[in-house]
Short mmCIF file of C-alpha atoms in Angstrom, two decimals:
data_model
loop_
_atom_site.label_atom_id
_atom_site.label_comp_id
_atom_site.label_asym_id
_atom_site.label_seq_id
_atom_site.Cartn_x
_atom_site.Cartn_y
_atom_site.Cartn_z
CA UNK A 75 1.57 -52.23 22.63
CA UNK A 76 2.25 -54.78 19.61
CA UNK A 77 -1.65 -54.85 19.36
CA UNK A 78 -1.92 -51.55 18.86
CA UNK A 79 0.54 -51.31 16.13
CA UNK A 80 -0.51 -54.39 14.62
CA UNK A 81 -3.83 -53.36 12.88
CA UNK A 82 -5.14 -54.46 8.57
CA UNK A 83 -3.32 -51.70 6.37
CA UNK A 84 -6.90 -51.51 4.78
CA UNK A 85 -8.30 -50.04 8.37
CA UNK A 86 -5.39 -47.91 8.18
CA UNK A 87 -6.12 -46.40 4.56
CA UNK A 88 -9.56 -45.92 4.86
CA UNK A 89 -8.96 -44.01 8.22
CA UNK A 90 -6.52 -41.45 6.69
CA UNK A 91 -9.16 -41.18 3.72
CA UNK A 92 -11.68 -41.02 6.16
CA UNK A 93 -9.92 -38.31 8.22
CA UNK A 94 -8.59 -36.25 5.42
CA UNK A 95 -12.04 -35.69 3.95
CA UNK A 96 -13.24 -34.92 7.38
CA UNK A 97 -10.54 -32.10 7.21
CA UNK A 98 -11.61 -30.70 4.29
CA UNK A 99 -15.40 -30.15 5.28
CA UNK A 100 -13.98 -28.78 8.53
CA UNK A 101 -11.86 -26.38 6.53
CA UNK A 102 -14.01 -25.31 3.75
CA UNK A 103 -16.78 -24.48 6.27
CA UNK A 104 -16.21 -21.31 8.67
CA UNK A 105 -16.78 -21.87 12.23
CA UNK A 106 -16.15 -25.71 12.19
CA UNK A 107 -13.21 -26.27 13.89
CA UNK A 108 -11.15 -29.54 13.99
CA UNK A 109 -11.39 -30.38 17.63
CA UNK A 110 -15.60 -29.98 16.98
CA UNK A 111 -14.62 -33.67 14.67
CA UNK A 112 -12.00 -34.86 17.03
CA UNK A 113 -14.68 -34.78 20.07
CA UNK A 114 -17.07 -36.19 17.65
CA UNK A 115 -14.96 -39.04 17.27
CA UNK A 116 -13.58 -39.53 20.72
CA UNK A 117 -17.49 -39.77 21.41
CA UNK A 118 -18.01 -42.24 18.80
CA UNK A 119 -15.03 -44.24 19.26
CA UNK A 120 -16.56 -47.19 21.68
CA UNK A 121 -19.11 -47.72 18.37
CA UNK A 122 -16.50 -47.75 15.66
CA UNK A 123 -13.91 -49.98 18.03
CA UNK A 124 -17.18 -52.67 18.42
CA UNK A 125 -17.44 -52.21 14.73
CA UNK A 126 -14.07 -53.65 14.04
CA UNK A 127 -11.93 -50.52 13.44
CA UNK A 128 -8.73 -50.51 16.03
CA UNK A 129 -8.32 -47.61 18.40
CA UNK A 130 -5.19 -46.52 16.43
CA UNK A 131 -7.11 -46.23 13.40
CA UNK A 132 -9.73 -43.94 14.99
CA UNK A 133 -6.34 -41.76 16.21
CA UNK A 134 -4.94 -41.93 13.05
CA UNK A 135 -8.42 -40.63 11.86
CA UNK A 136 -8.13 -37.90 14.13
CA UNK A 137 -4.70 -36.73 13.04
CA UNK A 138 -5.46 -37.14 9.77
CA UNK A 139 -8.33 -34.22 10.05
CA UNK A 140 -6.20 -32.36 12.16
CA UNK A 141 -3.80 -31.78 9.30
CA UNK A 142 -6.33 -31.72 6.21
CA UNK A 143 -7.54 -28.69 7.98
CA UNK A 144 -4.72 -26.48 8.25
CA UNK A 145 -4.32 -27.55 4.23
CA UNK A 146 -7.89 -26.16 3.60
CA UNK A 147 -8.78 -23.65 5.67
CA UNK A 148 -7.11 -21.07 4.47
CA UNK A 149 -9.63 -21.20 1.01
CA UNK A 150 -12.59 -19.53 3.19
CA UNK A 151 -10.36 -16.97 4.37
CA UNK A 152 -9.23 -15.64 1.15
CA UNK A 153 -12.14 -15.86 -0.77
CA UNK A 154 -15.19 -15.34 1.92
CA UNK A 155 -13.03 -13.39 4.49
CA UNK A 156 -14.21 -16.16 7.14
CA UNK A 157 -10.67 -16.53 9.36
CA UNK A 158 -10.62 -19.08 11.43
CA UNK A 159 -8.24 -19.13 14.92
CA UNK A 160 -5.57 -19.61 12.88
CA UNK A 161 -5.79 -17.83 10.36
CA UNK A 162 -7.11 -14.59 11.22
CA UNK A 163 -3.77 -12.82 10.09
CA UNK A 164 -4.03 -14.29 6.41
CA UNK A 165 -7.77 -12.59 5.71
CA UNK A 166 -5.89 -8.94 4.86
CA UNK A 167 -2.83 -10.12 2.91
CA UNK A 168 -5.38 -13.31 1.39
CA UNK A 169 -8.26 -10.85 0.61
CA UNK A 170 -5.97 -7.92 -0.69
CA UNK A 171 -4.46 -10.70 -3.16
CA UNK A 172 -8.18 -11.32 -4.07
CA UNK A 173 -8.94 -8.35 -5.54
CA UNK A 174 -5.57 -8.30 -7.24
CA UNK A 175 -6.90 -11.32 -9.55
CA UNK A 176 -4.07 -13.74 -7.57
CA UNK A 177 -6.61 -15.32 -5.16
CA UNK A 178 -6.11 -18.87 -6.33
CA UNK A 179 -1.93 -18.35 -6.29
CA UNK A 180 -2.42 -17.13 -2.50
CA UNK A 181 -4.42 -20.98 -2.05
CA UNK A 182 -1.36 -22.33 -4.11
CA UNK A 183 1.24 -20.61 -2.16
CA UNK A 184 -0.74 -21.88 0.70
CA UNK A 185 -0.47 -25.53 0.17
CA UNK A 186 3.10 -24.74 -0.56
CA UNK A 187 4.00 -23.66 2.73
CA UNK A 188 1.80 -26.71 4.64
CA UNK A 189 3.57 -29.21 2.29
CA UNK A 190 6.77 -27.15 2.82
CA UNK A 191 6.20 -27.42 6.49
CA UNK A 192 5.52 -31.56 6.30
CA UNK A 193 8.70 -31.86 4.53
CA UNK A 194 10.31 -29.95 6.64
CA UNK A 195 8.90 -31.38 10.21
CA UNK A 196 9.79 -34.57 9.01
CA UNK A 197 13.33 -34.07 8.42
CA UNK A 198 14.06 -32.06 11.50
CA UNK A 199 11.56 -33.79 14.27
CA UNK A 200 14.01 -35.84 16.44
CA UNK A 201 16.49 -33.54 17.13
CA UNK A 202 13.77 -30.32 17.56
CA UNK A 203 11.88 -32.53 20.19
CA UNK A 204 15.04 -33.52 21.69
CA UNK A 205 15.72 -29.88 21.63
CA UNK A 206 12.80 -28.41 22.87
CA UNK A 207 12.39 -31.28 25.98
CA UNK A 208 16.05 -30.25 26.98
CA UNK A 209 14.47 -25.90 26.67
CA UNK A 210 10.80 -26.62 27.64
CA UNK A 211 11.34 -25.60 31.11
CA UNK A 212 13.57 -22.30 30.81
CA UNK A 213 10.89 -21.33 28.13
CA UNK A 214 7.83 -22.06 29.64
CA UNK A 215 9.51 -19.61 33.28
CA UNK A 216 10.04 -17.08 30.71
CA UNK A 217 7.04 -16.99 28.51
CA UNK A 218 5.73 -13.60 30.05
CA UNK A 219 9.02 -11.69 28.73
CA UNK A 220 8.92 -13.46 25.59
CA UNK A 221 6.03 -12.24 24.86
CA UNK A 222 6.79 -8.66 25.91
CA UNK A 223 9.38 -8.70 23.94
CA UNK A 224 7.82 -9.85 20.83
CA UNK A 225 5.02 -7.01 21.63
CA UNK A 226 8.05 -4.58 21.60
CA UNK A 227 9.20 -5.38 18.64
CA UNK A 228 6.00 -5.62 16.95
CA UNK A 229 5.42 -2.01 17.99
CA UNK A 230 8.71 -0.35 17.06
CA UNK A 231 8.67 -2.24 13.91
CA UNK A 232 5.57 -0.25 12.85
CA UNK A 233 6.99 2.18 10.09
CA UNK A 234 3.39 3.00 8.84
CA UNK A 235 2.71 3.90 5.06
CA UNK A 236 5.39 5.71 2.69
CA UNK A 237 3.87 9.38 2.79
CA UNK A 238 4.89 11.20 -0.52
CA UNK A 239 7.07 14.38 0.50
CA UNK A 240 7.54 13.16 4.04
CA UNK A 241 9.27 9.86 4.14
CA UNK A 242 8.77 8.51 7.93
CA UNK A 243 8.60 10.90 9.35
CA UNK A 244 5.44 9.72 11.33
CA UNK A 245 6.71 6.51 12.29
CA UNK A 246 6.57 7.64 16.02
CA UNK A 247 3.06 8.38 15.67
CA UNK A 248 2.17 5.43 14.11
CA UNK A 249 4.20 3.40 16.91
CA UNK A 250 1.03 4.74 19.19
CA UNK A 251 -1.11 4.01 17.33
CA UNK A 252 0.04 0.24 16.94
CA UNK A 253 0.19 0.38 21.12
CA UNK A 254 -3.34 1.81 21.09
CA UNK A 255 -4.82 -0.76 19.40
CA UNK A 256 -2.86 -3.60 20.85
CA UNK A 257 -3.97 -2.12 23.99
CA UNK A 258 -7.89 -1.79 23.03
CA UNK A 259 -7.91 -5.37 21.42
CA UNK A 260 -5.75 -6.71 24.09
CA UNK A 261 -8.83 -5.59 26.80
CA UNK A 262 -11.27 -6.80 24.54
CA UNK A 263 -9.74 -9.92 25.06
CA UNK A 264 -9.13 -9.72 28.75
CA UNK A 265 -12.93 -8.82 29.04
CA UNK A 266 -14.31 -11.79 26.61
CA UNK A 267 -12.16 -14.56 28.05
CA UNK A 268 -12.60 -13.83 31.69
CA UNK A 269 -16.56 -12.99 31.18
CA UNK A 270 -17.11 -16.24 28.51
CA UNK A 271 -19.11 -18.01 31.23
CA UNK A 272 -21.81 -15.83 29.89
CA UNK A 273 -21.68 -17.61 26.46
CA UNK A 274 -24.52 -20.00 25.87
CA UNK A 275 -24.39 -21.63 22.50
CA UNK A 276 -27.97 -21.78 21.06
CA UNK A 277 -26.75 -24.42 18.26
CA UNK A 278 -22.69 -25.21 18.63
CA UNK A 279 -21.03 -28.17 16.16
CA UNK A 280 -19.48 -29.36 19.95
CA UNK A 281 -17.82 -26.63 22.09
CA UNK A 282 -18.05 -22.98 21.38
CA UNK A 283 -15.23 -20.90 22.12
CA UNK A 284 -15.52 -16.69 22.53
CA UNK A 285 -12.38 -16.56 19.99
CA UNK A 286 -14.91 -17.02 17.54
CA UNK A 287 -16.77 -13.63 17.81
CA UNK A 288 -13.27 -12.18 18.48
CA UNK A 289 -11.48 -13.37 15.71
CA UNK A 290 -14.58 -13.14 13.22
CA UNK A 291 -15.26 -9.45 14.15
CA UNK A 292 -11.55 -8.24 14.06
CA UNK A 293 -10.46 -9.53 11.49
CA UNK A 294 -13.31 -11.36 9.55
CA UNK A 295 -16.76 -8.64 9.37
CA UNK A 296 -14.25 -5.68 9.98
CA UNK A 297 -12.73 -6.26 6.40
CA UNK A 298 -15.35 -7.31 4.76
CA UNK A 299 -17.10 -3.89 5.94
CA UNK A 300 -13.81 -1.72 4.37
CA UNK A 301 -14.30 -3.35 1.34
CA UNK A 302 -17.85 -2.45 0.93
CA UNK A 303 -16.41 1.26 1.52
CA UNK A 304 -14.76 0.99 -2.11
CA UNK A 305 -17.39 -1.01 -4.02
CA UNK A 306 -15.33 -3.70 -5.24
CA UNK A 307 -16.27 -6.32 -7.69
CA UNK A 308 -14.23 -10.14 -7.51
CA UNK A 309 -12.18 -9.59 -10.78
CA UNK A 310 -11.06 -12.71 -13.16
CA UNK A 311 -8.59 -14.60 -11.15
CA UNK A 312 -4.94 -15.40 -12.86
CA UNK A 313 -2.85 -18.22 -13.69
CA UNK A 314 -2.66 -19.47 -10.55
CA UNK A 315 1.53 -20.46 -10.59
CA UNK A 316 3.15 -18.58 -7.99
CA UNK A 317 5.46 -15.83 -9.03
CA UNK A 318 7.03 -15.38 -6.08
CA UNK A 319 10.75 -16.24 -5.60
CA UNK A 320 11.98 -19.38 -4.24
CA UNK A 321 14.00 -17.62 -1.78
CA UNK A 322 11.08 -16.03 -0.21
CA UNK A 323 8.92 -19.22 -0.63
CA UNK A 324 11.72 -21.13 1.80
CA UNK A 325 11.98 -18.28 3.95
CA UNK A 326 8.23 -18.37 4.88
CA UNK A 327 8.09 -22.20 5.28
CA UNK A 328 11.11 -21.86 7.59
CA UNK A 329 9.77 -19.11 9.86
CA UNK A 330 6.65 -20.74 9.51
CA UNK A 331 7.44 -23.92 10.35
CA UNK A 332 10.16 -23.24 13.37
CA UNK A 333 7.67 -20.88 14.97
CA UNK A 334 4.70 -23.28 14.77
CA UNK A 335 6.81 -26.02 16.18
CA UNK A 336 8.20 -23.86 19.23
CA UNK A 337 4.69 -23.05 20.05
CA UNK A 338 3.07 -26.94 20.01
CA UNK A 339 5.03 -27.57 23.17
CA UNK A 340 3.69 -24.90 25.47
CA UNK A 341 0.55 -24.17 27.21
CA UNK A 342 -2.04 -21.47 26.40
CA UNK A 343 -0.24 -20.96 23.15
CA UNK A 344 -1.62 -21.46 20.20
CA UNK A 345 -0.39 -21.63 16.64
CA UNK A 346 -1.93 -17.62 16.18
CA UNK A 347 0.54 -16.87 18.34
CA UNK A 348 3.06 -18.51 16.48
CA UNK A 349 2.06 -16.37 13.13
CA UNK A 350 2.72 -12.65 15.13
CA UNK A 351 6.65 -14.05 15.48
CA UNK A 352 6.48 -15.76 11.86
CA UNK A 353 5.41 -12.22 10.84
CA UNK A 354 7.95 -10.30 12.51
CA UNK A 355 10.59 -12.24 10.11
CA UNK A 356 8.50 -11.15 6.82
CA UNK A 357 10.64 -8.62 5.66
CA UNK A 358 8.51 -5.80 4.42
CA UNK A 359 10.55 -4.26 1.44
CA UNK A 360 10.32 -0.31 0.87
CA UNK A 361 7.52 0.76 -1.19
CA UNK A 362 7.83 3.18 -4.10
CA UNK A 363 6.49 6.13 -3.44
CA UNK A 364 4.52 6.75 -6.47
CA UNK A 365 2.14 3.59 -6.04
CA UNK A 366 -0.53 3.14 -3.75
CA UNK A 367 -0.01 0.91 -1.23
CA UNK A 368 -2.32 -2.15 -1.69
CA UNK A 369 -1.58 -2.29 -5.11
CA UNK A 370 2.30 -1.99 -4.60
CA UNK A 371 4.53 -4.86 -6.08
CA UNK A 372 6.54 -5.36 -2.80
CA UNK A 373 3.25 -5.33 -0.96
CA UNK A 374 1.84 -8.18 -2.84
CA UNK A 375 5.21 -9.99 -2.65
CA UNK A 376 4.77 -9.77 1.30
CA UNK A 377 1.67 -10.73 1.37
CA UNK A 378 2.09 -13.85 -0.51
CA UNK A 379 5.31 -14.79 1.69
CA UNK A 380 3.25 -14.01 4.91
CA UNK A 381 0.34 -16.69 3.55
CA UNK A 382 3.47 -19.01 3.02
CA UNK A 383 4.02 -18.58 6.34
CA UNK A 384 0.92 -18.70 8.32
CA UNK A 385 0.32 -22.13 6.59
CA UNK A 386 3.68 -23.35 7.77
CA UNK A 387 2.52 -22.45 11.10
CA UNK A 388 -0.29 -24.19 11.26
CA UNK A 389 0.77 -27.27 9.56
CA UNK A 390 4.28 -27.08 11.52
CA UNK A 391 2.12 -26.95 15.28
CA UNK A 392 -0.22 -29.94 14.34
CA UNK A 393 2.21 -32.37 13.38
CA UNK A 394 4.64 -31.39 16.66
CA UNK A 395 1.30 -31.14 18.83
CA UNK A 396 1.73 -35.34 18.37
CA UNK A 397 5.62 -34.94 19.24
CA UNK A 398 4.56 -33.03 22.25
CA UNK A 399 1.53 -35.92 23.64
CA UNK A 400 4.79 -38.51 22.67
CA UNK A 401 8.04 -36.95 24.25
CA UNK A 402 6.82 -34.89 27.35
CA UNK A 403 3.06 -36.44 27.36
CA UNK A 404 1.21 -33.40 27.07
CA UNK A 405 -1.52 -32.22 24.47
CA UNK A 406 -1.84 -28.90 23.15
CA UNK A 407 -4.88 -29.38 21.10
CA UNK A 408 -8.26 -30.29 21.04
CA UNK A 409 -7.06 -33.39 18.51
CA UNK A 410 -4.27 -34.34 21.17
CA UNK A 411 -6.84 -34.41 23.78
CA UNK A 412 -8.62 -36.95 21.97
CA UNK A 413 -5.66 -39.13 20.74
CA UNK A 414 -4.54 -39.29 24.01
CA UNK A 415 -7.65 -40.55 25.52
CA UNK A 416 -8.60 -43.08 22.91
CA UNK A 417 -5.04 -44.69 23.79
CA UNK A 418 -5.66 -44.33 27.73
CA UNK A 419 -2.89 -42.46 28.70
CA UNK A 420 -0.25 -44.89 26.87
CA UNK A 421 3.10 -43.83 26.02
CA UNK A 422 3.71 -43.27 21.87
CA UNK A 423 6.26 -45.80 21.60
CA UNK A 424 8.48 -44.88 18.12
CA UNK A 425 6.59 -47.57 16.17
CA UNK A 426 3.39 -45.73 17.10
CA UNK A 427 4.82 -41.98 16.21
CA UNK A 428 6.24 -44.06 12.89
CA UNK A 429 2.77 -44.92 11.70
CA UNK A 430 1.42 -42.12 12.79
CA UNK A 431 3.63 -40.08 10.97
CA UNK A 432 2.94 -42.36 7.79
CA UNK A 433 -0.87 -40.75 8.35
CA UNK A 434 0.23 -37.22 8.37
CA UNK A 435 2.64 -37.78 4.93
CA UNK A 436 -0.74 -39.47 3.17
CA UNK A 437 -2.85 -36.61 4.39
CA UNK A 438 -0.63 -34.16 3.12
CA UNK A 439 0.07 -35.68 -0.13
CA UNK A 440 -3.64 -35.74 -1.06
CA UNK A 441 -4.29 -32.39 1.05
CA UNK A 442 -1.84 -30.97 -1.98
CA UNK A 443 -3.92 -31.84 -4.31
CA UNK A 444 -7.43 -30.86 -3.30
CA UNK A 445 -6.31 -27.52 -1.90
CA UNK A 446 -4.87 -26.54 -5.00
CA UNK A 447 -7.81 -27.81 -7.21
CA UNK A 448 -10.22 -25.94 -4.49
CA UNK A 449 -8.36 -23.02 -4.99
CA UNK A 450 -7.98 -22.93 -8.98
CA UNK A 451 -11.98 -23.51 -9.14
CA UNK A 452 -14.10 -22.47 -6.39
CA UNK A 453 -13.70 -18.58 -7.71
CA UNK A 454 -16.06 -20.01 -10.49
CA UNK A 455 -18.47 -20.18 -8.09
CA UNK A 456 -18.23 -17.02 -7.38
CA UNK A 457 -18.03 -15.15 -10.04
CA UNK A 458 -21.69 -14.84 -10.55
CA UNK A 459 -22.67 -13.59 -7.49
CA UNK A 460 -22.09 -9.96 -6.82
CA UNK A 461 -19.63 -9.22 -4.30
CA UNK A 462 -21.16 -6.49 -2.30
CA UNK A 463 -23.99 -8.80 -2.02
CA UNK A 464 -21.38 -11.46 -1.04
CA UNK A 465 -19.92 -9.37 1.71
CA UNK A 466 -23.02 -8.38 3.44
CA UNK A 467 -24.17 -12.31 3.11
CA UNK A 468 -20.75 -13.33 4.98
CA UNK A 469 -21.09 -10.67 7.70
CA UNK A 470 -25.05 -11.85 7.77
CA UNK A 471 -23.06 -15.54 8.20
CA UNK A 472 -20.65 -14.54 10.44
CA UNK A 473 -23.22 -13.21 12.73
CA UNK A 474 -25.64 -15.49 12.44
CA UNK A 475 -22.63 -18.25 13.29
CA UNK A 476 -21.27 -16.81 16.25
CA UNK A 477 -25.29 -16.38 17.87
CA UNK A 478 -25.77 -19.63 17.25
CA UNK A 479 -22.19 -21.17 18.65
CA UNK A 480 -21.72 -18.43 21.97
CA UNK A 481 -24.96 -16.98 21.92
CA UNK A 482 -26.11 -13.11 22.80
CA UNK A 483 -23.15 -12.46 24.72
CA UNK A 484 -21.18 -13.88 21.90
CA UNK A 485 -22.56 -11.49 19.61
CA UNK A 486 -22.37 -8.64 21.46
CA UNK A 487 -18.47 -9.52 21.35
CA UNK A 488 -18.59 -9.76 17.70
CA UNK A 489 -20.23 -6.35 17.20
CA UNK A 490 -17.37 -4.35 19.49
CA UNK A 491 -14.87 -5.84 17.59
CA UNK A 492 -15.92 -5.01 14.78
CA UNK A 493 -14.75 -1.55 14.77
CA UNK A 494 -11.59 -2.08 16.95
CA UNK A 495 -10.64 -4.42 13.70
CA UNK A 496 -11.28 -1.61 11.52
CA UNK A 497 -9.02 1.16 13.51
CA UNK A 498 -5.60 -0.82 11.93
CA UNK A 499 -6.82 0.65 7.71
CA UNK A 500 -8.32 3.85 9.32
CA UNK A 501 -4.81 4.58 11.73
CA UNK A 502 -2.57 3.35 8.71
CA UNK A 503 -0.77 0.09 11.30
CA UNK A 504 -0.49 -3.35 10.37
CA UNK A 505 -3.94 -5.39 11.59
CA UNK A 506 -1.41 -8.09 13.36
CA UNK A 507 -1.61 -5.65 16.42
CA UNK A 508 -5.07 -6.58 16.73
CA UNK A 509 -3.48 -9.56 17.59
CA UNK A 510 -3.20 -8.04 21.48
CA UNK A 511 -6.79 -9.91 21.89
CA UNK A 512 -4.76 -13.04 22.19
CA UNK A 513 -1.31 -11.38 23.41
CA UNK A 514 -2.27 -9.55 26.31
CA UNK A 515 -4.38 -12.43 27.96
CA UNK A 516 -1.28 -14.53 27.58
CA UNK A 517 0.98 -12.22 29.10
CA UNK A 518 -0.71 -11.92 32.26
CA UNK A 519 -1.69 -15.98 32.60
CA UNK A 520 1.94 -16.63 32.13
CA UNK A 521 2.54 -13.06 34.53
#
């Protein structure tokens, strides 16, 4: 094991470097997920270990792009409406903020709540893992009723819009309608994952999975369509220093950040998951009456503390993915997967989980940085290009993306959901119901 640990710090550095800008292409570009670069690796790994680079270096490599992606990709879904698995939720609150001129804050507030979550994970990993070890088994017998319950709540939660001269009074009706389209995405789901043997990618960056059409159509194309509806321009984006209070800045790293590490410890959940309980702790303030609601001040105040959140999440569920492989010797990820194979199998001794948690504060650190630069300039790019031109060339994308990646049957996915993503703006209900495509299939594995 001293072998291991015992590699040049130069190896080290130029792994993390290495890894890190891995990330960032991984983020920046829809539909290129970080596993795609940890199989990559894994497969490359014999030729970079006969090249002189240690096996840890190539994990460390790994991790590294593991957590430069959940810095980044949240910049294609606010300003291309491209979600990726995890972070499907933040296209409507990201996109909405947008068009409000505070697209590059939302990327800000962002890189807050994955640097929030590092600080955070770091502090409080030993005594969560110990935590969750001593839990893991009660939890993973009850999973099915968790996740009813959290279903329950998201439904009777659903208040609906502030109607002018009737208050809520329709909150019952609106409590179907969330049910309704939990239950149509939630068979949508059902139907994709247990028919995705049909999938044949025609050109895939490694494996293709069917949440890709799923996710892109509900809540990727679906949005981009409503916003065509209203034929909206990109306008000048502010200042991008976050106005939003401290208060609800630490809230949303916390929720974040505790949800995403509950879910990196048990199977078939994934950090999405994670974001539907961060979100049911996102207080949603009452609106004044006399605005609209997407313009509303308490709307965009949510919004921002639900992208806070959501990066938490992700950020939160990579880094105790690796406290997962090192306490109970599982993986949760695609990333883990690899890790765990380039090491054969051995046992992360705390020396290991030390340096690799030296990688993950490096990554972060300059995943800060970039994010935040990304996000303050790349709305220069787009300034020039019209934006109902943009739209229908991200939808083109999107499509063109998920043929390629699960082929025909992919795309016929992609098309139905397309419209089940739009029922949440035409039934007035939050889109995070939508969120049943995932949900349901859970519920009746764990059932």
């Amino acid at each position: 094991m001293s072998m291991l640990i015992d590699v040049p710090i130069w190896a080290f550095l130029i792994s993390v470097v290495a890894g890190y800008l891995l990330g960032v292409i991984s983020g920046l570009v829809p539909g290129i997920h970080t596993n795609n670069f940890a199989l990559i690796l894994l497969a490359f790994s014999p030729l970079l270990f006969e090249n002189g680079l240690p096996v840890v270096c190539i994990a460390a490599m790994i991790l590294s792009n593991a957590i430069s992606h959940t810095f980044h990709d949240i910049i294609p879904s606010i300003f291309l409406g491209a979600p990726g698995e995890d972070t499907a939720l933040a296209v409507l609150p990201g996109h909405t903020l947008l068009l409000e001129g505070q697209g590059s804050q939302a990327v800000r507030l962002s890189a807050l709540g994955s640097a929030g979550s590092v600080v955070f994970s770091l502090f409080t990993v030993i005594p969560l893992s110990f935590l969750f070890v001593k839990s893991y088994s009660l939890i993973q017998e009850n999973m099915a009723y968790i996740l009813i319950f959290v279903v329950f709540v998201m439904v009777m939660t659903e208040k609906g819009g502030y109607l002018h001269g009737e208050g809520r009074q329709k909150s019952w009706k609106k409590r179907f309608y969330a049910l309704l389209l939990f239950g149509i995405s939630g068979l949508l789901g059902v139907f994709a994952f247990r028919m995705e043997y049909l999938s044949f990618p025609i050109i895939s960056w490694g494996q293709g999975s069917i949440l890709l059409p799923l996710l892109s159509g509900l809540f990727g194309a679906s949005q981009l369509i409503i916003s065509l509806f209203s034929d909206p321009v990109i306008p000048a984006q502010h200042d991008s220093k976050p106005d939003l209070e401290k208060r609800k800045i630490l809230r949303g790293v916390l929720t974040g950040s505790i949800f995403g590490s509950i879910v990196a410890w048990l199977p078939g959940i994934s950090s999405s998951i994670a974001t539907v309980f961060a979100r049911l702790f996102v207080k949603q303030e009452e609106k004044d009456p006399g605005h609209e609601y997407e313009t509303d001040k308490a709307f965009l105040s949510l919004s921002k503390e639900f992208i806070v959140s959501i990066s938490g999440v992700n950020t939160s569920n990579a880094i105790f993915g690796l406290m997962a492989l090192a306490f109970i010797g599982k993986t949760r990820s695609g990333a883990m997967v690899a890790i765990n194979d380039l090491l054969g199998g051995i046992t992360l001794e705390t020396s290991l989980v030390i340096l690799f948690l030296c990688a993950i504060l490096l990554t972060s650190l300059l995943s800060y940085f970039s994010t935040i630069y990304l996000g303050d300039n790349i709305h220069h790019v787009l300034e020039d290009i019209e934006y109902p031109k943009l739209c229908y060339g991200m939808i083109f994308f999107l499509a063109t993306m998920v043929l390629f990646s699960t082929g025909l049957f992919g795309l016929f996915i992609f098309v139905i959901a397309i419209p089940i993503g739009m029922l949440a703006t035409f039934l007035g209900v939050k889109k995070s119901h939508a969120m049943g495509v995932i949900l349901l299939p859970v519920i009746l594995h764990f059932i």
